[in-house]
Short mmCIF file of C-alpha atoms in Angstrom, two decimals:
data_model
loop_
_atom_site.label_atom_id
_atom_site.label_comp_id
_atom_site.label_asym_id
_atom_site.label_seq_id
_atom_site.Cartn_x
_atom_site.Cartn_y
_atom_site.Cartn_z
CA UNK E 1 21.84 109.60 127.45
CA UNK E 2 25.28 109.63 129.06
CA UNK E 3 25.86 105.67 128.03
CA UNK E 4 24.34 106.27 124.80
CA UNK E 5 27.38 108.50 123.97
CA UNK E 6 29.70 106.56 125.59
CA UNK E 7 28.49 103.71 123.34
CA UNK E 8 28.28 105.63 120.24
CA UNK E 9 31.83 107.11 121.07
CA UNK E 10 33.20 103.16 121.59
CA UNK E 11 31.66 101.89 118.49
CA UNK E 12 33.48 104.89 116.60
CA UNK E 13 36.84 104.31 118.72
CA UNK E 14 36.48 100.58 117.91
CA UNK E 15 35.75 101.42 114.20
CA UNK E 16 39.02 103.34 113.78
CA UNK E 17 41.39 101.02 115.53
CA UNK E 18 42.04 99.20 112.47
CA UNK E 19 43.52 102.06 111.06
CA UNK E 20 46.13 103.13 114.19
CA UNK E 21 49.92 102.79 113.29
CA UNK E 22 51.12 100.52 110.53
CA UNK E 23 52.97 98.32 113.01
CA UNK E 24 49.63 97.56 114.66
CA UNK E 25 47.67 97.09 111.63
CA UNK E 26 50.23 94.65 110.65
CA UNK E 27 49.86 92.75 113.87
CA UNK E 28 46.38 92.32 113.80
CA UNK E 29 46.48 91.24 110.12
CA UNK E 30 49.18 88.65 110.86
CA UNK E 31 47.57 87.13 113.51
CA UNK E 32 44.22 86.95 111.36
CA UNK E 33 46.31 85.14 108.60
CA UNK E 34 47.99 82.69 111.22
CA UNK E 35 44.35 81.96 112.19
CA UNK E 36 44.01 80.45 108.86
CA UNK E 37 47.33 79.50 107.98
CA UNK E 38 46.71 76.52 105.59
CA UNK E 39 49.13 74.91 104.27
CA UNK E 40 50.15 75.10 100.36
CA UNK E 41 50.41 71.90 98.72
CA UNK E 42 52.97 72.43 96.11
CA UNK E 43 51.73 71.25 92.73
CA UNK E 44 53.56 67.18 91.37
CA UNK E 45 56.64 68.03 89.48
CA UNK E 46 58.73 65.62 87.40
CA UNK E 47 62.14 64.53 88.56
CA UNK E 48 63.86 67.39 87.08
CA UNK E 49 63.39 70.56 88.32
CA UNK E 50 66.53 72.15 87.40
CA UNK E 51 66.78 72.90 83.45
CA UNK E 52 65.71 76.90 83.69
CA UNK E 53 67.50 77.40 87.08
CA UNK E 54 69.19 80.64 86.61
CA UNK E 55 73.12 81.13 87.07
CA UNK E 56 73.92 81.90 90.98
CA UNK E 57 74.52 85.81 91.58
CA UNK E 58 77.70 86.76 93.03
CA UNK E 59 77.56 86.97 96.97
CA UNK E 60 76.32 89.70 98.58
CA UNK E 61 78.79 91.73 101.03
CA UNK E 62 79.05 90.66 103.87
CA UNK E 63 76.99 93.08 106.32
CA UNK E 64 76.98 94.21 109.80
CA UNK E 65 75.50 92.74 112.38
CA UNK E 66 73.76 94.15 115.17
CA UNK E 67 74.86 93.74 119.04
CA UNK E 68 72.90 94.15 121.50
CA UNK E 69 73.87 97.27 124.32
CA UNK E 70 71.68 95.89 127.24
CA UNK E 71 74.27 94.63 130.28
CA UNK E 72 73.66 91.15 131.51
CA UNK E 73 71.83 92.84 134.62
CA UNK E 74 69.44 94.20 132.05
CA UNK E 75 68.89 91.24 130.01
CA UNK E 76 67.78 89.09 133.24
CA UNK E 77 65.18 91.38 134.23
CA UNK E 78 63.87 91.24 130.22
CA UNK E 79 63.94 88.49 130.25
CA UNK E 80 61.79 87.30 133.95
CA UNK E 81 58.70 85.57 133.01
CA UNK E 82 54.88 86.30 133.99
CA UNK E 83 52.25 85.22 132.43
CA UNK E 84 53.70 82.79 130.20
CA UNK E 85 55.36 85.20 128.36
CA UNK E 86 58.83 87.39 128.81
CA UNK E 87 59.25 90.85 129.80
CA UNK E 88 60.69 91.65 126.34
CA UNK E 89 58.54 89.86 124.77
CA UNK E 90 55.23 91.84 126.16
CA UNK E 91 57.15 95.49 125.87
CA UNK E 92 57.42 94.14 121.97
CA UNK E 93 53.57 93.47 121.75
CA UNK E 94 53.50 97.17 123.36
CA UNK E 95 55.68 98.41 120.73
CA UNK E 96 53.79 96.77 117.89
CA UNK E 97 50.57 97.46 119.42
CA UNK E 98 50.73 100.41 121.37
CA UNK E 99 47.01 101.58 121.02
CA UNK E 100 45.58 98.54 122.53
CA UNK E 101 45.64 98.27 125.82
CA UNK E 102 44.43 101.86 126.01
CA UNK E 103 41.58 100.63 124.26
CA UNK E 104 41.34 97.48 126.04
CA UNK E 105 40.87 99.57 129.33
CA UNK E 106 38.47 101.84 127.78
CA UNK E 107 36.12 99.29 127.19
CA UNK E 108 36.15 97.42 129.91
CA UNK E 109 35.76 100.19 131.97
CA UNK E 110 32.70 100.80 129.68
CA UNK E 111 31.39 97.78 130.54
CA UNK E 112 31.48 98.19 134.09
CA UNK E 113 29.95 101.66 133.85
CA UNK E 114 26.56 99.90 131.94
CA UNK E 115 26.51 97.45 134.19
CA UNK E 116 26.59 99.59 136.94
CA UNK E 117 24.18 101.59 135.43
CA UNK E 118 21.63 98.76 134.30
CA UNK E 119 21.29 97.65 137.74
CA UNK E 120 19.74 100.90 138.38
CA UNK E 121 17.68 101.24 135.65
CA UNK E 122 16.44 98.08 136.39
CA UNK E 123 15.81 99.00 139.57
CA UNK E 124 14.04 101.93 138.53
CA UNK E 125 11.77 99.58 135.82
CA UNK E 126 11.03 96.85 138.90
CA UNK E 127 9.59 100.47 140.70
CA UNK E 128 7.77 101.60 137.86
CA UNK E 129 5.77 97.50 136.97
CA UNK E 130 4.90 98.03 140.52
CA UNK E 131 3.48 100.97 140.95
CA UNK E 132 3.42 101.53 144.76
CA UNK E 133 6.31 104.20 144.38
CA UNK E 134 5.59 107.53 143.79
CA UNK E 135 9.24 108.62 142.54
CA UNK E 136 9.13 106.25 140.08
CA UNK E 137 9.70 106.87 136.47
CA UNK E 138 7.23 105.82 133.55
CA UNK E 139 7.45 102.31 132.90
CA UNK E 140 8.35 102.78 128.79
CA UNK E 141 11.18 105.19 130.22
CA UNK E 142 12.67 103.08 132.55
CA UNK E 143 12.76 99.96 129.81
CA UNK E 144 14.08 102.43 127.28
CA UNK E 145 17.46 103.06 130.54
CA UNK E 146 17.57 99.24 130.64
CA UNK E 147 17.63 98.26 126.71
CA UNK E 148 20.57 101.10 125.76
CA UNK E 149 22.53 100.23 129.24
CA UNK E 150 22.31 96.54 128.26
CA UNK E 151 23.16 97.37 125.00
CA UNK E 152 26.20 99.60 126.23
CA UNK E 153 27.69 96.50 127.72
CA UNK E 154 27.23 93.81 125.64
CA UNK E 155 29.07 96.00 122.92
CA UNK E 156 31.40 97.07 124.80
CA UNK E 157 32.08 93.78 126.36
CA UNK E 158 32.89 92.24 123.41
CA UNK E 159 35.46 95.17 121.99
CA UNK E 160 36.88 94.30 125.41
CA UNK E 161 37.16 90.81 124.84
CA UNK E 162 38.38 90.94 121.25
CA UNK E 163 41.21 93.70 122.12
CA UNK E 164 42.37 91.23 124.93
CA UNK E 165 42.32 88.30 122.26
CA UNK E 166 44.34 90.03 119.68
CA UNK E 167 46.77 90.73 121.98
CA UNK E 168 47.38 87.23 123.39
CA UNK E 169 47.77 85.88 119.64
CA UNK E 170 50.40 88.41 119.40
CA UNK E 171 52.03 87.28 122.27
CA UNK E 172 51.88 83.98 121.30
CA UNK E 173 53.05 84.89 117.71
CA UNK E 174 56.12 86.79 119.19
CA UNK E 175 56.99 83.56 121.68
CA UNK E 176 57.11 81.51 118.67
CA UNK E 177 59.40 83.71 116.65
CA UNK E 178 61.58 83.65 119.73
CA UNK E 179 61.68 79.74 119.82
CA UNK E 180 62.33 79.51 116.37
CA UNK E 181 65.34 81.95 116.69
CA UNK E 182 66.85 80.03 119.45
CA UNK E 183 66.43 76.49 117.22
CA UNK E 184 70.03 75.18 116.96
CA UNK E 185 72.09 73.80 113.50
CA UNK E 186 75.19 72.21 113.11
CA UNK E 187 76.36 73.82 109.24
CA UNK E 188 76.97 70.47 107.26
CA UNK E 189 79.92 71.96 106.04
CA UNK E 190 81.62 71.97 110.00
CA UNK E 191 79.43 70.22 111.50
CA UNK E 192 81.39 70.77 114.99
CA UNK E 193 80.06 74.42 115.04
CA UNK E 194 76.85 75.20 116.24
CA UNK E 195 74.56 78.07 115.21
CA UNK E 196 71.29 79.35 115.86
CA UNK E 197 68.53 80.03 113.53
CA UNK E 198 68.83 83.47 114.90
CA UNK E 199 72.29 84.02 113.62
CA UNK E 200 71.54 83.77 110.31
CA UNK E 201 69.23 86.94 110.22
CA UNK E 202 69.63 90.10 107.94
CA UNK E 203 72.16 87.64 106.64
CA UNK E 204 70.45 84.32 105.23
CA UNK E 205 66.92 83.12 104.57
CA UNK E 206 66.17 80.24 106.30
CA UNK E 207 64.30 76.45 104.22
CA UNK E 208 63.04 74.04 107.03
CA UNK E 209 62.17 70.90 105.29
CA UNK E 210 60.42 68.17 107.26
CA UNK E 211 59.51 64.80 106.63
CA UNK E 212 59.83 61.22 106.97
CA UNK E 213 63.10 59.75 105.86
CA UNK E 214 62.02 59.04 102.25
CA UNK E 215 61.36 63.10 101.84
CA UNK E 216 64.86 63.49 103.40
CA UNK E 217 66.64 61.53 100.75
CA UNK E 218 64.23 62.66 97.89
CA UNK E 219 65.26 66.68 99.20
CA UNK E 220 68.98 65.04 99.62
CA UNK E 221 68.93 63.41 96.09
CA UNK E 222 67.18 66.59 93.88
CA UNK E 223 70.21 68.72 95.88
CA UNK E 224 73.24 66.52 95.22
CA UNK E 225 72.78 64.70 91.88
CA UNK E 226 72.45 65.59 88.35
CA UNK E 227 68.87 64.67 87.73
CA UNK E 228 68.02 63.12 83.64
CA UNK E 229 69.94 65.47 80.56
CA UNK E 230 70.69 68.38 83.48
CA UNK E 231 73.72 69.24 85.22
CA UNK E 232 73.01 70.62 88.94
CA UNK E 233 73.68 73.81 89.97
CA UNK E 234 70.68 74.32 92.53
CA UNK E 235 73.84 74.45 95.47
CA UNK E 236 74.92 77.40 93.78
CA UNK E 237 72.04 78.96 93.29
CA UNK E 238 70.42 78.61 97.02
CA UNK E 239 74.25 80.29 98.01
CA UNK E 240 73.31 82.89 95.69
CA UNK E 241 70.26 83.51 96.80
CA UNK E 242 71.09 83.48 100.48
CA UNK E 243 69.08 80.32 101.92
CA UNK E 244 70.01 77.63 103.88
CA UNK E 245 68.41 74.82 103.73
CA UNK E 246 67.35 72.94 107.32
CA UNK E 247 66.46 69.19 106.17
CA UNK E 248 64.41 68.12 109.65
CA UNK E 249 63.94 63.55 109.74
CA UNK E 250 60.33 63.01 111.47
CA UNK E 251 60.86 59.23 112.65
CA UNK E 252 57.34 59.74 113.98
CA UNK E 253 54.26 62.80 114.02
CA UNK E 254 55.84 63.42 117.74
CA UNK E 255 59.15 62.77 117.37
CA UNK E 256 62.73 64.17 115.18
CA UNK E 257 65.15 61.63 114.60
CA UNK E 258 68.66 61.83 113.71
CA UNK E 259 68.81 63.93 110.67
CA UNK E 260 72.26 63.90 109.63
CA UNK E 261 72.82 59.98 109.46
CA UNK E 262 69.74 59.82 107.12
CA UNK E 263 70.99 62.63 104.81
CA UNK E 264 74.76 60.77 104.45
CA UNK E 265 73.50 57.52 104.34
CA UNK E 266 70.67 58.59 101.46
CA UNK E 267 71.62 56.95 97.68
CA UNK E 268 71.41 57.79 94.05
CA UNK E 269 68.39 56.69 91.86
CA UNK E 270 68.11 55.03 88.54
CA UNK E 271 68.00 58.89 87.57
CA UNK E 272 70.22 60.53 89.35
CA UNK E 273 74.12 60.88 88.10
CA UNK E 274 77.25 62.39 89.65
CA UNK E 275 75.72 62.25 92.91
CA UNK E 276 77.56 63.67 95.70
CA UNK E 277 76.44 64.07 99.20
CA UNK E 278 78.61 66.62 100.23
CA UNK E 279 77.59 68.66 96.98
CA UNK E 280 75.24 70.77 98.89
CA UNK E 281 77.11 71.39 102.21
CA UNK E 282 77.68 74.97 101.98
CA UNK E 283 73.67 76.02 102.08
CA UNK E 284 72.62 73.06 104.37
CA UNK E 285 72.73 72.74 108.13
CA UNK E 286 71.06 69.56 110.66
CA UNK E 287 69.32 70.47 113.35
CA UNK E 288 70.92 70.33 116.72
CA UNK E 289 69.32 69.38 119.83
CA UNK E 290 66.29 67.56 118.85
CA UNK E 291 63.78 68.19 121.90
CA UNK E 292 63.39 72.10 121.00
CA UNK E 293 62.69 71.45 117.10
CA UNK E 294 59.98 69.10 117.82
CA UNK E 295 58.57 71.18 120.31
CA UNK E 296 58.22 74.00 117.73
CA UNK E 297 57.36 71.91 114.93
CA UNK E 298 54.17 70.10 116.60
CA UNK E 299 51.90 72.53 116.37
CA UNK E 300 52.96 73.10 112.09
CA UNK E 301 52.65 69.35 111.93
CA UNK E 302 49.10 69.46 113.40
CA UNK E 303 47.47 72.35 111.24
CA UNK E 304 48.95 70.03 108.48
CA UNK E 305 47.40 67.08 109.70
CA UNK E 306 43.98 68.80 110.55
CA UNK E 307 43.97 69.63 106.65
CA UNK E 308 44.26 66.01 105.83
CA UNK E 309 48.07 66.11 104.30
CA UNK E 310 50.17 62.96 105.25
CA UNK E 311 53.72 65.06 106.76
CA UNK E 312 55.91 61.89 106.69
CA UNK E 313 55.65 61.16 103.14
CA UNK E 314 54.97 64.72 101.48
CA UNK E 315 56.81 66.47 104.23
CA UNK E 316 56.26 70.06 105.16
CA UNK E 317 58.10 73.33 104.56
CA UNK E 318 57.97 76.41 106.53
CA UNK E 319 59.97 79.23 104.49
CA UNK E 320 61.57 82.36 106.84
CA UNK E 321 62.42 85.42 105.63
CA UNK E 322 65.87 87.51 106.70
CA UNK E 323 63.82 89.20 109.70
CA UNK E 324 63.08 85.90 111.44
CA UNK E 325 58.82 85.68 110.13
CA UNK E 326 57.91 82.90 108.48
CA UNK E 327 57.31 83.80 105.17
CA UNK E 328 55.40 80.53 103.56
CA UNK E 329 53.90 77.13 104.39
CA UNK E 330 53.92 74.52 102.05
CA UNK E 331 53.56 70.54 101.53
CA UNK E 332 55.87 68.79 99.39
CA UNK E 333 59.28 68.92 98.12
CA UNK E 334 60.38 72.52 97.75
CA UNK E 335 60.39 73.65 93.75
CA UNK E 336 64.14 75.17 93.57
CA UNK E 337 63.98 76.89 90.16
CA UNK E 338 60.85 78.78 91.00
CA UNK E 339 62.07 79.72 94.52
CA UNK E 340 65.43 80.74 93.88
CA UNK E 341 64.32 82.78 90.82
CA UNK E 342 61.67 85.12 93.08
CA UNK E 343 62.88 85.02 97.02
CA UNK E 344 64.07 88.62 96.96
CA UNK E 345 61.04 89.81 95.92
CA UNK E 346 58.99 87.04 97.83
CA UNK E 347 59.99 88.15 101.20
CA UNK E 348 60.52 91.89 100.45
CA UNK E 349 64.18 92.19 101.05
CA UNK E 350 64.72 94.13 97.44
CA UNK E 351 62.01 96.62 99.16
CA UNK E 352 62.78 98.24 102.13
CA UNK E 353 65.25 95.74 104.29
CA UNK E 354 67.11 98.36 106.24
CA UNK E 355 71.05 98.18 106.01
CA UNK E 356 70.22 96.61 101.99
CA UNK E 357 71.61 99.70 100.27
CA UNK E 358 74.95 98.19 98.93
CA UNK E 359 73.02 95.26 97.04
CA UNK E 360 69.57 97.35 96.11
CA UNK E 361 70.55 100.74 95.98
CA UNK E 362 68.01 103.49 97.83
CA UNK E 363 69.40 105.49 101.20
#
């Protein structure tokens, strides 16, 4: 009867874990979604995507950025490695999770308990089919121990299992984010600085567009040219909507290749006028250091691949938001007008970014 509560009482513990803090529910959500990340394939548009683009908003002000107050002793010991993943990294999982591993503990202690305790009861049923022991319980009794102990760990077993799961894809969501902060760009406008990806958050949204080199120049080309009846003022736009665009040449499916000479070297169609490659240089950076990018974009290239869309030719775009998440997948060329016109509200800066109160009002 003891296990039988103990199994009611995990089933009930298990029930309301999925309603612990925000932060966790968010996790657990997230790492369902990743799960099935599919890709987007934006819908054909014609040439000309830029006759409702809206006029640029003035700049934001320019905010503060936040240091970090950990001495260099401290940030060696955060970040020592186990486990495949970084001391700082795992004290973030705590942070977002910090339920889990309590439960995690709890019920795999529960499952050694009904294990413990079916090898008795079967013990007890073996005593009871034979009959030559006069302690022994009734037979029906003794199954009745055996079923609920079995039952006990099997369920309890499995909440084990999944808690331990859930907490590896967050790990393995956080490492990402952490890879992708520490991508490098060269800004196209001085291209002898280098930046991380991570130095554009709470600042700038981040476009990585990636493709085979006739994406590149088709992404160059809709940036830098006046496309049909249209004059182009996408570059002003993006800067007014805080994005920088990362334009990422796949020479192969496991390879980058050198992004910046295909973007300068890229010409104007029959339908492009006034073009200018050096229109768009103030809200486009190259990557930097091609090794880490293609490391980080393999797996996003393979979940494309897996859902049967060619990357070189319609490319790939992975959208992240002003806290460092990725924000959208996609397939295709990006659609400007529509993305320029909703990003605040897309990625939820115009609701609750903290330090936002000078350009959305609120505390």
């Amino acid at each position: 009867m003891q296990l039988l509560r103990i199994t009611i009482t995990a089933l009930l513990l298990a029930q309301s874990s999925a309603f612990t803090t925000p932060g966790s529910g968010r996790a657990h959500l997230g790492s369902r979604a990743r799960d099935r990340a599919l890709y987007a394939a934006e819908p054909e548009t014609e040439t000309n995507t830029n006759t409702k683009t809206r006029p640029a908003p003035e700049a934001p002000a320019k905010r503060k950025s936040f240091q970090s107050s950990n001495t260099p002793q401290e940030e060696q010991q955060m970040a020592q490695t186990f486990g495949g993943y970084t001391v700082k990294q795992r004290l973030r999982e705590e942070v977002e999770s910090p339920f889990r591993k309590i439960r995690f503990f709890f019920f795999a202690s529960s499952t050694g308990s009904a294990l413990t305790a079916l090898y008795f009861s079967a013990t007890n049923a073996l005593k009871a089919y034979l009959g030559t022991y006069s302690d022994a319980m009734p037979l029906e009794e003794a199954l009745t121990s055996c079923g609920i102990n079995l039952g006990a760990a099997v369920v309890c077993g499995f909440l084990a299992v999944r808690d331990y799961n859930i907490g590896q894809a967050n790990l393995e969501r956080i490492s990402r984010g952490a890879k992708l902060a520490k991508l490098a760009v060269a800004p196209a406008f001085e291209e002898k600085t280098l930046r991380t990806l991570a130095d554009y958050r709470r600042n700038s949204r981040v476009l990585i567009c990636a493709g085979g080199k006739e994406y590149i120049e088709d992404v160059c080309r809709s940036l830098n040219a006046d496309q049909l009846s249209d004059v182009n003022t996408l570059p002003e736009a993006i800067e007014g909507a805080e994005l920088i665009v990362v334009p990422v040449l796949l020479s192969s499916n496991t390879s980058v290749g050198d992004t910046k000479a295909a973007w300068r070297e890229t010409v104007a169609a029959s339908s492009d006028d006034n073009f200018d490659m050096t229109r768009a240089d103030n809200v486009v950076a190259f990557p930097w250091n091609n090794g880490p990018w293609m490391e980080y974009l393999k797996s996003e290239i393979e979940t494309a691949e897996k859902q049967k869309f060619d990357v070189l030719s319609k490319g790939i775009t992975l959208t992240v938001k002003k806290n460092g998440k990725i924000l959208r997948r996609a397939t295709g060329r990006p659609r400007w007008a529509e993305m320029v016109g909703t990003m605040e509200v897309l990625d939820g800066s115009k609701f609750g970014m903290p330090g936002d109160s000078a350009n959305y009002g609120g505390p």
